[in-house]
Coordinates of C-alpha atoms in Angstrom, one line a residue:
X1225 CA 74.3 50.2 78.3
X1226 CA 78.0 49.7 77.6
X1227 CA 80.0 51.3 74.8
X1228 CA 83.7 51.0 73.9
X1229 CA 85.8 52.6 71.2
X1230 CA 88.7 50.7 69.7
X1231 CA 91.7 50.9 72.1
X1232 CA 89.7 52.9 74.7
X1233 CA 87.9 52.4 78.0
X1234 CA 84.3 51.3 78.2
X1235 CA 81.8 53.9 79.1
X1236 CA 78.6 53.6 81.1
X1237 CA 78.1 50.0 82.4
X1238 CA 81.4 48.2 82.5
X1239 CA 81.0 44.6 81.3
X1240 CA 84.6 43.9 80.5
X1241 CA 85.6 43.5 84.2
X1242 CA 83.7 42.2 87.2
X1243 CA 84.1 43.2 90.8
X1244 CA 85.9 40.8 93.2
X1245 CA 83.5 38.7 95.3
X1246 CA 83.8 39.6 99.0
X1247 CA 84.3 37.0 101.7
X1248 CA 81.3 36.2 103.9
X1249 CA 82.7 37.2 107.3
X1250 CA 80.1 39.3 109.1
X1251 CA 81.8 38.9 112.5
X1252 CA 85.3 39.9 111.3
X1253 CA 87.6 40.9 114.1
X1254 CA 90.5 42.6 112.4
X1255 CA 89.0 46.2 112.2
X1256 CA 89.3 46.6 115.9
X1257 CA 92.9 45.3 116.1
X1258 CA 96.1 47.3 116.2
X1259 CA 99.7 46.3 115.3
X1260 CA 101.7 46.1 118.5
X1261 CA 104.7 44.0 117.5
X1262 CA 106.8 43.6 114.3
X1263 CA 106.2 40.6 112.2
X1264 CA 108.9 38.2 111.1
X1265 CA 110.4 39.8 108.0
X1266 CA 111.6 38.0 105.0
X1267 CA 113.4 39.9 102.2
X1268 CA 112.7 38.6 98.7
X1269 CA 114.9 41.3 97.0
X1270 CA 117.3 38.6 95.7
X1271 CA 114.6 36.6 94.1
X1272 CA 111.3 38.4 93.4
X1273 CA 113.2 41.7 93.2
X1274 CA 115.9 40.3 91.1
X1275 CA 113.7 38.6 88.5
X1276 CA 111.9 41.9 88.0
X1277 CA 115.0 43.8 87.0
X1278 CA 115.7 44.6 83.3
X1279 CA 119.3 43.7 84.1
X1280 CA 119.4 41.1 86.8
X1281 CA 122.0 41.5 89.5
X1282 CA 125.4 39.9 89.1
X1283 CA 126.7 37.5 91.8
X1284 CA 128.8 40.3 93.2
X1285 CA 125.9 42.7 93.3
X1286 CA 123.7 40.0 95.0
X1287 CA 126.4 39.5 97.6
X1288 CA 126.5 43.3 98.3
X1289 CA 122.7 43.3 98.5
X1290 CA 122.7 40.2 100.8
X1291 CA 125.2 41.9 103.1
X1292 CA 123.0 45.1 103.2
X1293 CA 119.9 43.0 104.1
X1294 CA 121.8 41.4 107.0
X1295 CA 123.0 44.8 108.2
X1296 CA 119.4 46.2 108.1
X1297 CA 118.4 43.3 110.3
X1298 CA 116.6 40.7 108.2
X1299 CA 116.7 37.2 109.8
X1300 CA 115.1 35.5 106.8
X1301 CA 116.3 36.2 103.3
X1302 CA 115.1 34.5 100.1
X1303 CA 118.4 34.1 98.2
X1304 CA 117.1 32.7 95.0
X1305 CA 115.7 29.9 92.9
X1306 CA 118.8 27.7 92.7
X1307 CA 117.2 25.1 90.4
X1308 CA 116.2 27.8 87.9
X1309 CA 119.7 28.7 86.6
X1310 CA 123.4 28.1 87.2
X1311 CA 123.8 31.7 88.4
X1312 CA 121.2 31.2 91.1
X1313 CA 122.7 27.9 92.1
X1314 CA 126.2 29.3 92.2
X1315 CA 125.1 32.2 94.3
X1316 CA 123.5 30.0 96.9
X1317 CA 126.7 27.8 97.0
X1318 CA 128.9 30.9 97.4
X1319 CA 126.9 32.2 100.3
X1320 CA 127.3 28.8 102.1
X1321 CA 130.9 28.0 101.1
X1322 CA 132.3 31.5 101.9
X1323 CA 130.5 31.7 105.2
X1324 CA 128.5 34.9 104.3
X1325 CA 125.4 33.7 106.3
X1326 CA 125.4 34.7 110.0
X1327 CA 124.3 32.1 112.5
X1328 CA 121.1 34.0 113.3
X1329 CA 120.1 34.3 109.6
X1330 CA 118.1 31.7 107.7
X1331 CA 118.3 31.6 103.9
X1332 CA 115.2 30.7 101.9
X1333 CA 115.2 29.0 98.5
X1334 CA 112.3 28.9 96.1
X1335 CA 111.3 25.9 94.1
X1336 CA 108.3 24.8 92.1
X1337 CA 106.7 21.5 93.0
X1338 CA 108.6 19.5 90.5
X1339 CA 110.8 16.5 91.3
X1340 CA 113.9 17.4 89.4
X1341 CA 113.9 21.0 90.6
X1342 CA 113.5 19.8 94.3
X1343 CA 116.5 17.5 94.0
X1344 CA 118.6 20.3 92.5
X1345 CA 117.5 22.7 95.3
X1346 CA 118.5 20.3 98.1
X1347 CA 121.9 19.9 96.4
X1348 CA 122.4 23.6 96.5
X1349 CA 121.8 23.7 100.3
X1350 CA 124.6 21.3 101.3
X1351 CA 126.5 22.8 104.3
X1352 CA 123.8 25.4 105.2
X1353 CA 123.0 25.5 108.9
X1354 CA 119.4 26.7 108.5
X1355 CA 117.2 26.9 105.4
X1356 CA 113.6 27.5 104.4
X1357 CA 112.6 25.4 101.4
X1358 CA 109.8 27.4 99.8
X1359 CA 107.7 25.3 97.5
X1360 CA 104.7 26.6 95.5
X1361 CA 102.2 25.8 92.8
X1362 CA 99.4 27.8 91.3
X1363 CA 96.0 27.2 92.7
X1364 CA 93.5 29.8 91.4
X1365 CA 90.6 28.9 89.1
X1366 CA 92.1 31.1 86.4
X1367 CA 95.4 29.3 86.5
X1368 CA 93.8 25.8 86.7
X1369 CA 91.6 26.6 83.7
X1370 CA 93.9 28.6 81.4
X1371 CA 97.4 27.5 82.2
X1372 CA 97.2 23.9 83.5
X1373 CA 93.9 22.5 82.3
X1374 CA 93.6 20.6 85.6
X1375 CA 90.9 20.1 88.2
X1376 CA 91.3 20.8 92.0
X1377 CA 92.4 17.2 92.9
X1378 CA 95.2 17.3 90.4
X1379 CA 96.4 20.7 91.8
X1380 CA 96.4 19.2 95.3
X1381 CA 98.3 16.2 94.0
X1382 CA 101.1 18.4 92.7
X1383 CA 101.5 20.1 96.0
X1384 CA 101.4 16.9 98.1
X1385 CA 103.9 15.1 95.9
X1386 CA 106.4 17.9 96.1
X1387 CA 106.0 18.2 99.9
X1388 CA 106.3 14.4 100.4
X1389 CA 109.6 14.4 98.4
X1390 CA 111.0 17.3 100.4
X1391 CA 110.1 15.5 103.6
X1392 CA 112.0 12.4 102.3
X1393 CA 115.1 14.5 101.3
X1394 CA 115.4 16.3 104.7
X1395 CA 117.4 13.2 105.9
X1396 CA 120.0 13.8 103.2
X1397 CA 120.9 17.1 104.9
X1398 CA 121.4 16.1 108.5
X1399 CA 123.5 19.2 109.2
X1400 CA 120.8 21.6 108.0
X1401 CA 117.7 22.7 110.0
X1402 CA 115.0 22.6 107.3
X1403 CA 111.8 24.6 107.6
X1404 CA 109.0 24.0 105.0
X1405 CA 107.2 26.9 103.4
X1406 CA 104.3 26.3 101.2
X1407 CA 102.6 28.9 98.9
X1408 CA 99.3 28.4 97.1
X1409 CA 100.4 30.8 94.3
X1410 CA 97.6 33.3 93.4
X1411 CA 96.0 32.8 96.8
X1412 CA 94.3 36.2 96.2
X1413 CA 92.4 34.7 93.3
X1414 CA 91.9 31.2 94.7
X1415 CA 88.5 30.1 96.2
X1416 CA 89.2 30.6 99.9
X1417 CA 87.9 27.1 100.9
X1418 CA 90.1 25.5 98.2
X1419 CA 93.2 27.5 99.5
X1420 CA 92.5 26.1 102.9
X1421 CA 92.0 22.6 101.5
X1422 CA 95.3 22.5 99.7
X1423 CA 97.2 24.0 102.6
X1424 CA 95.8 21.5 105.1
X1425 CA 96.7 18.7 102.7
X1426 CA 100.3 19.9 102.8
X1427 CA 100.2 20.2 106.6
X1428 CA 99.0 16.7 106.9
X1429 CA 102.0 15.4 105.0
X1430 CA 104.5 17.6 106.8
X1431 CA 103.1 17.1 110.3
X1432 CA 104.4 20.3 111.9
X1433 CA 104.3 20.9 115.6
X1434 CA 104.1 24.1 117.8
X1435 CA 107.9 23.8 118.3
X1436 CA 108.6 23.1 114.6
X1437 CA 106.1 25.0 112.6
X1438 CA 105.3 25.1 108.9
X1439 CA 105.1 28.5 107.1
X1440 CA 102.0 28.9 105.0
X1441 CA 102.6 31.8 102.7
X1442 CA 99.4 33.3 101.2
X1443 CA 100.5 35.4 98.2
X1444 CA 98.6 38.3 96.8
X1445 CA 100.3 37.4 93.6
X1446 CA 98.1 39.8 91.8
X1447 CA 96.2 42.5 93.7
X1448 CA 92.5 42.1 92.7
X1449 CA 90.6 43.6 95.6
X1450 CA 90.5 46.3 98.2
X1451 CA 92.7 45.7 101.2
X1452 CA 89.7 45.0 103.5
X1453 CA 88.8 42.0 101.4
X1454 CA 92.4 40.7 101.6
X1455 CA 92.1 41.1 105.4
X1456 CA 88.9 39.1 105.3
X1457 CA 90.6 36.3 103.3
X1458 CA 93.5 36.1 105.9
X1459 CA 91.2 36.2 108.9
X1460 CA 88.9 33.5 107.4
X1461 CA 91.9 31.3 106.6
X1462 CA 93.4 31.7 110.1
X1463 CA 90.1 31.0 111.9
X1464 CA 89.4 27.9 109.8
X1465 CA 92.9 26.4 109.7
X1466 CA 93.2 23.1 111.7
X1467 CA 96.0 23.1 114.3
X1468 CA 96.6 26.8 113.8
X1469 CA 99.3 26.8 116.5
X1470 CA 101.5 24.7 114.2
X1471 CA 101.6 27.2 111.4
X1472 CA 103.1 30.6 110.7
X1473 CA 100.8 32.5 108.4
X1474 CA 102.8 34.7 106.0
X1475 CA 101.9 37.5 103.7
X1476 CA 103.3 38.2 100.2
X1477 CA 101.5 41.2 98.8
X1478 CA 102.1 42.7 95.4
X1479 CA 101.1 46.2 94.5
X1480 CA 99.0 46.1 91.3
X1481 CA 96.3 48.3 92.8
X1482 CA 98.8 50.5 94.7
X1483 CA 97.6 49.2 98.0
X1484 CA 100.3 46.6 98.8
X1485 CA 101.3 48.3 102.1
X1486 CA 97.7 48.6 103.2
X1487 CA 97.0 45.0 102.3
X1488 CA 99.9 43.8 104.4
X1489 CA 99.0 46.0 107.3
X1490 CA 95.4 44.8 107.4
X1491 CA 96.6 41.2 106.8
X1492 CA 98.7 41.5 110.0
X1493 CA 95.6 42.8 111.8
X1494 CA 93.8 39.7 110.5
X1495 CA 96.2 37.3 112.1
X1496 CA 99.3 36.9 109.9
X1497 CA 102.7 36.8 111.6
X1498 CA 105.2 37.1 108.8
X1499 CA 105.7 39.4 105.8
X1500 CA 107.7 38.9 102.6
X1501 CA 108.6 41.9 100.6
X1502 CA 111.4 44.0 99.2
X1503 CA 113.3 47.2 99.9
X1504 CA 111.5 50.2 98.3
X1505 CA 108.9 47.8 96.8
X1506 CA 110.9 46.5 93.8
X1507 CA 109.1 43.6 92.2
X1508 CA 107.1 42.4 89.2
X1509 CA 104.6 44.8 87.5
X1510 CA 104.0 47.5 90.1
X1511 CA 106.2 45.7 92.7
X1512 CA 106.1 43.8 95.9
X1513 CA 105.2 45.3 99.2
X1514 CA 107.7 48.0 100.3
X1515 CA 109.1 46.8 103.5
X1516 CA 110.8 50.2 104.2
X1517 CA 107.5 51.9 104.2
X1518 CA 105.7 49.1 106.1
X1519 CA 108.4 49.0 108.8
X1520 CA 108.6 52.8 109.2
X1521 CA 104.8 53.0 109.3
X1522 CA 105.0 50.8 112.4
X1523 CA 107.9 52.9 113.8
X1524 CA 105.8 56.1 113.6
X1525 CA 103.1 54.3 115.6
X1526 CA 105.5 53.5 118.4
X1527 CA 106.3 49.9 117.4
X1528 CA 109.9 48.8 117.0
X1529 CA 110.0 47.2 113.6
X1530 CA 113.2 45.2 114.4
X1531 CA 114.8 46.6 111.2
X1532 CA 117.3 49.4 111.2
X1533 CA 116.9 52.2 108.7
X1534 CA 119.0 54.8 110.6
X1535 CA 121.0 55.5 107.5
X1536 CA 118.3 55.4 104.8
X1537 CA 120.4 57.2 102.2
X1538 CA 123.3 54.7 102.5
X1539 CA 120.7 51.9 102.1
X1540 CA 119.2 53.6 99.1
X1541 CA 122.6 54.1 97.4
X1542 CA 123.5 50.4 97.6
X1543 CA 120.0 49.5 96.5
X1544 CA 120.2 51.8 93.4
X1545 CA 123.7 50.6 92.6
X1546 CA 122.7 46.9 92.7
X1547 CA 119.3 47.2 91.0
X1548 CA 119.9 50.1 88.7
X1549 CA 116.5 51.4 89.7
X1550 CA 116.0 54.9 91.1
X1551 CA 114.0 55.5 94.3
X1552 CA 111.2 58.0 93.3
X1553 CA 111.5 61.5 94.8
X1554 CA 108.1 61.0 96.4
X1555 CA 108.7 57.5 97.7
X1556 CA 107.5 57.4 101.4
X1557 CA 110.3 58.1 103.9
X1558 CA 113.2 57.6 101.4
X1559 CA 112.3 59.9 98.6
X1560 CA 114.3 63.1 98.1
X1561 CA 111.3 65.4 98.6
X1562 CA 109.2 63.6 101.2
X1563 CA 110.4 65.8 104.0
X1564 CA 110.4 68.9 101.9
X1565 CA 107.8 71.7 102.0
X1566 CA 107.4 74.2 99.3
X1567 CA 104.0 75.5 100.4
X1568 CA 104.1 78.7 102.4
X1569 CA 101.6 77.6 105.0
X1570 CA 103.3 74.3 105.5
X1571 CA 106.7 75.9 105.9
X1572 CA 105.3 78.3 108.5
X1573 CA 103.8 75.4 110.5
X1574 CA 107.0 73.3 110.2
X1575 CA 109.1 76.3 111.3
X1576 CA 106.9 76.8 114.4
X1577 CA 106.8 73.1 115.1
X1578 CA 110.5 72.7 115.0
X1579 CA 111.0 75.7 117.3
X1580 CA 108.4 74.2 119.7
X1581 CA 110.1 70.9 119.5
X1582 CA 113.5 72.4 120.4
X1583 CA 111.9 74.2 123.4
X1584 CA 110.0 71.1 124.6
X1585 CA 111.3 68.9 127.4
X1586 CA 109.3 66.0 126.0
X1587 CA 110.8 63.2 123.8
X1588 CA 107.5 63.0 121.9
X1589 CA 107.9 64.1 118.3
X1590 CA 105.1 66.6 117.5
X1591 CA 105.8 68.7 114.3
X1592 CA 103.1 69.5 111.8
X1593 CA 103.4 67.8 108.4
X1594 CA 106.4 65.6 109.6
X1595 CA 105.1 62.3 110.9
X1596 CA 108.7 61.1 111.4
X1597 CA 111.8 62.9 112.6
X1598 CA 114.0 62.9 109.6
X1599 CA 117.1 62.5 111.8
X1600 CA 115.8 59.1 112.9
X1601 CA 116.6 57.7 109.5
X1602 CA 119.7 59.8 108.8
X1603 CA 118.0 62.6 106.9
X1604 CA 119.1 66.2 107.4
X1605 CA 116.8 69.0 108.4
X1606 CA 118.4 71.1 105.6
X1607 CA 116.0 69.7 103.0
X1608 CA 112.8 70.0 105.0
X1609 CA 112.0 73.4 103.6
X1610 CA 112.8 74.4 100.0
X1611 CA 111.9 77.5 98.2
X1612 CA 110.0 78.2 95.1
X1613 CA 107.3 80.6 94.0
X1614 CA 104.7 78.8 96.3
X1615 CA 106.8 79.3 99.4
X1616 CA 106.2 81.7 102.2
X1617 CA 108.0 83.9 104.6
X1618 CA 108.2 81.1 107.3
X1619 CA 110.1 78.8 105.1
X1620 CA 112.5 81.4 104.0
X1621 CA 113.1 82.4 107.6
X1622 CA 113.6 78.8 108.6
X1623 CA 116.3 78.2 106.0
X1624 CA 118.1 81.4 106.9
X1625 CA 118.3 80.3 110.5
X1626 CA 118.8 76.5 110.1
X1627 CA 121.5 76.8 107.3
X1628 CA 123.1 80.1 107.9
X1629 CA 122.4 81.0 111.5
X1630 CA 120.6 84.2 110.6
X1631 CA 117.7 84.8 113.1
X1632 CA 115.7 87.3 111.2
X1633 CA 113.3 89.4 113.3
X1634 CA 109.7 88.2 112.8
X1635 CA 108.7 91.6 111.2
X1636 CA 111.5 91.1 108.7
X1637 CA 110.1 87.7 107.6
X1638 CA 107.5 89.4 105.4
X1639 CA 110.0 91.8 103.8
X1640 CA 112.6 89.3 102.9
X1641 CA 110.0 86.8 102.0
X1642 CA 108.7 89.2 99.3
X1643 CA 112.3 89.6 97.9
X1644 CA 112.6 85.8 97.5
X1645 CA 109.1 85.3 96.1
X1646 CA 109.9 87.9 93.4
X1647 CA 113.1 86.2 92.6
X1648 CA 111.3 82.8 92.4
X1649 CA 108.6 84.3 90.2
X1650 CA 111.2 85.7 87.8
X1651 CA 113.3 82.5 87.8
X1652 CA 110.3 80.2 87.5
X1653 CA 112.2 77.5 89.4
X1654 CA 113.4 76.4 92.9
X1655 CA 115.7 78.7 94.8
X1656 CA 118.7 76.9 96.3
X1657 CA 119.7 77.7 99.8
X1658 CA 123.0 79.1 98.6
X1659 CA 121.0 81.4 96.3
X1660 CA 118.9 82.4 99.2
X1661 CA 121.9 83.6 101.1
X1662 CA 123.3 85.4 98.0
X1663 CA 120.0 87.2 97.7
X1664 CA 120.2 88.3 101.3
X1665 CA 123.7 89.5 100.8
X1666 CA 122.8 91.6 97.7
X1667 CA 119.7 93.0 99.4
X1668 CA 121.1 93.9 102.8
X1669 CA 124.9 93.3 103.2
X1670 CA 126.7 94.6 100.1
X1671 CA 124.8 97.8 99.3
X1672 CA 127.3 100.7 99.5
X1673 CA 125.4 103.5 97.8
X1674 CA 124.6 106.2 98.5
X1675 CA 125.8 105.6 102.1
X1676 CA 129.1 104.0 103.0
X1677 CA 130.8 103.9 106.4
X1678 CA 134.5 104.9 106.5
X1679 CA 135.0 105.0 110.2
X1680 CA 133.1 105.1 113.5
X1681 CA 134.1 105.7 117.1
X1682 CA 132.1 106.2 120.2
X1683 CA 133.0 107.3 123.8
X1684 CA 131.1 107.7 127.0
X1685 CA 130.6 111.2 128.5
X1686 CA 129.8 111.7 132.2
X1687 CA 127.1 114.3 132.7
X1688 CA 126.8 116.6 135.7
X1689 CA 124.0 114.6 137.2
X1690 CA 126.2 111.5 136.9
X1691 CA 124.2 110.1 134.0
X1692 CA 126.1 109.0 130.9
X1693 CA 125.8 110.2 127.3
X1694 CA 127.4 108.5 124.3
X1695 CA 129.1 110.6 121.7
X1696 CA 129.9 109.3 118.3
X1697 CA 132.4 110.5 115.7
X1698 CA 131.8 109.0 112.2
X1699 CA 133.1 109.4 108.7
X1700 CA 130.5 108.6 106.1
X1701 CA 130.6 108.8 102.3
X1702 CA 127.3 109.9 100.7
X1703 CA 127.3 109.8 96.9
X1704 CA 131.1 109.9 96.9
X1705 CA 131.2 113.0 99.2
X1706 CA 132.9 112.4 102.6
X1707 CA 131.1 113.8 105.7
X1708 CA 132.5 114.1 109.2
X1709 CA 129.7 113.6 111.7
X1710 CA 129.5 114.1 115.4
X1711 CA 126.5 113.8 117.8
X1712 CA 125.4 112.6 121.2
X1713 CA 122.7 110.1 122.2
X1714 CA 121.7 107.5 124.8
X1715 CA 123.8 104.9 122.9
X1716 CA 126.0 104.5 119.9
X1717 CA 123.2 103.8 117.5
X1718 CA 121.0 106.7 118.8
X1719 CA 124.0 109.0 118.5
X1720 CA 124.7 107.9 114.9
X1721 CA 121.0 108.3 114.0
X1722 CA 121.0 111.8 115.5
X1723 CA 124.2 112.7 113.6
X1724 CA 122.7 111.7 110.2
X1725 CA 119.5 113.6 110.9
X1726 CA 121.2 116.7 112.3
X1727 CA 123.5 117.0 109.3
X1728 CA 120.5 116.6 107.0
X1729 CA 122.0 113.6 105.3
X1730 CA 118.9 111.6 106.0
X1731 CA 115.5 111.9 107.6
X1732 CA 114.4 108.8 109.4
X1733 CA 113.5 107.2 112.8
X1734 CA 114.8 104.0 114.3
X1735 CA 112.0 101.7 115.2
X1736 CA 113.5 98.4 116.4
X1737 CA 117.0 96.8 116.9
X1738 CA 117.9 93.2 117.1
X1739 CA 121.3 91.5 117.3
X1740 CA 122.8 88.0 117.7
X1741 CA 126.1 86.2 117.2
X1742 CA 127.1 83.6 114.6
X1743 CA 129.9 81.1 115.2
X1744 CA 132.3 80.6 118.1
X1745 CA 135.7 81.8 119.2
X1746 CA 137.7 83.8 116.8
X1747 CA 135.2 83.0 114.0
X1748 CA 132.3 84.7 115.9
X1749 CA 130.5 87.5 113.9
X1750 CA 127.8 89.8 115.1
X1751 CA 124.6 90.3 113.1
X1752 CA 122.5 93.4 113.5
X1753 CA 119.0 94.1 112.2
X1754 CA 117.7 97.7 112.2
X1755 CA 114.1 98.6 111.4
X1756 CA 113.7 102.2 110.1
X1757 CA 110.9 104.6 109.4
X1758 CA 111.8 106.6 106.3
X1759 CA 110.1 108.8 103.8
X1760 CA 109.6 105.7 101.6
X1761 CA 108.1 103.6 104.4
X1762 CA 109.2 101.1 107.0
X1763 CA 112.0 98.8 106.1
X1764 CA 115.0 96.8 107.5
X1765 CA 118.7 97.1 107.2
X1766 CA 121.1 94.3 108.2
X1767 CA 124.9 94.0 108.6
X1768 CA 127.5 91.6 109.8
X1769 CA 130.8 92.4 111.5
X1770 CA 133.2 91.1 114.1
X1771 CA 132.3 94.1 116.2
X1772 CA 128.7 94.4 117.3
X1773 CA 128.8 98.2 117.4
X1774 CA 130.1 98.5 113.8
X1775 CA 127.5 95.8 112.7
X1776 CA 124.7 97.9 114.1
X1777 CA 126.0 101.2 112.4
X1778 CA 126.4 99.4 109.1
X1779 CA 122.8 98.0 109.5
X1780 CA 121.5 101.6 109.7
X1781 CA 123.2 102.5 106.5
X1782 CA 122.0 99.2 104.9
X1783 CA 118.4 100.4 105.6
X1784 CA 119.1 103.9 104.2
X1785 CA 120.6 102.4 101.1
X1786 CA 117.6 100.2 100.5
X1787 CA 115.3 103.2 101.1
X1788 CA 117.2 105.2 98.5
X1789 CA 116.9 102.3 96.1
X1790 CA 113.2 102.2 96.6
X1791 CA 112.9 105.9 95.8

């Protein structure tokens, strides 16, 4: 029983839509395959991507985008539809006449299977060294019935006439190496046997060879099935295509179901050798396949994608400038937050993983929650962990060390983590790293009441048994009253602790002491961390100074000031 309210979704049995019919391929081979080499990549940013923009790119912006695509490493770039508008034509001519096309790059031009458009397309290619002429016509039952009102033989006739004309016109461009690409548009919705029939009719006219292949591009113009069915379509086509060795099977997946990347990956497993797509997935409706994601997916599996995304942020900046489209913060690999952990457990695991990675002699990347080393694509480690109310002690400790060089003792992680969690709860927003350090300063480094150090000196005394004792002389202000202190101990810190206790200025025990240096040369500072047992409990003090002895004495007073505040 199906019901539907006006403007709403059907409930119960859905009769408005029907599931896509699977391909009969019981002996499919693609599920056991793996991707071991990169496909041939073709960027369609300047055509599919451009036509999907609310404000299409200007010629200057298209030139900047073309140069970016070349720099990334694309060897095939669809530059436009030169017969569709004067702007598209002029851009193609400018690329050729101003020598923007490297010798190892082939431009691709799109054209419908219409006589006047094909003539105009060939005119735009004069002087090009290499070009792919990409001809297409719609083939699906839906398009045949609703758009064209034509039967299958008529649709085959459109394709064949266009390809025959292109073959005749090749002689008019003797200086240009022409490759033919044919697309049965809406392949994903076309009966698989008819898609094969029309492609083979095109192949019969073109007569490709293993040395001079034709490109058969099989577009998922609209995603209508799960990726496994798309893979079945591609494998069935590849297995049934006559003279398979004379053709390059190409994928062109859109993202209507949000599975464009998966469809392309499975399509490659199924036998395709080439992929058309765009940077960051820009394209009509929900976009084309995202080549950045697809390529970096391969990279994380140990496959060289033959594209260079070493400076992903620079690529993103040019892309956003030319397209006026933002890259979402959760976009795979490129998004601002994709390498960022807010969760406390994630932060702790990443922190431990990064430490283990630094200590490892292996080149193998093995860090929890980070499938890719951010530095491989020019991302900084600074943004891996960010702090909000969901964050934990491990993330706070990681940032304190990675950004400020402060190696907090492990027992101190919990204490300072609570300070930051309270701050985040009060704020109700993310805590920036600069605010993290400010909080550390306020909690540990800048407290001067009730205890404040005015001066400190220590000297070594030689005992009768030849052992040594350290004597300290200190001047400490407690609640604005100055106290001269003197005591002996087994070290400067021990002597100072004894002096405070013996003069009844404080009652506490020293539990642990840690120190390290920050910086180099004249800029070096010592950092000391002192854990104390006081009447109010166990807590830490911390201090920084150019002198390690003074830093440790200040750290003792830091802990006492924090204890007094707690009381």
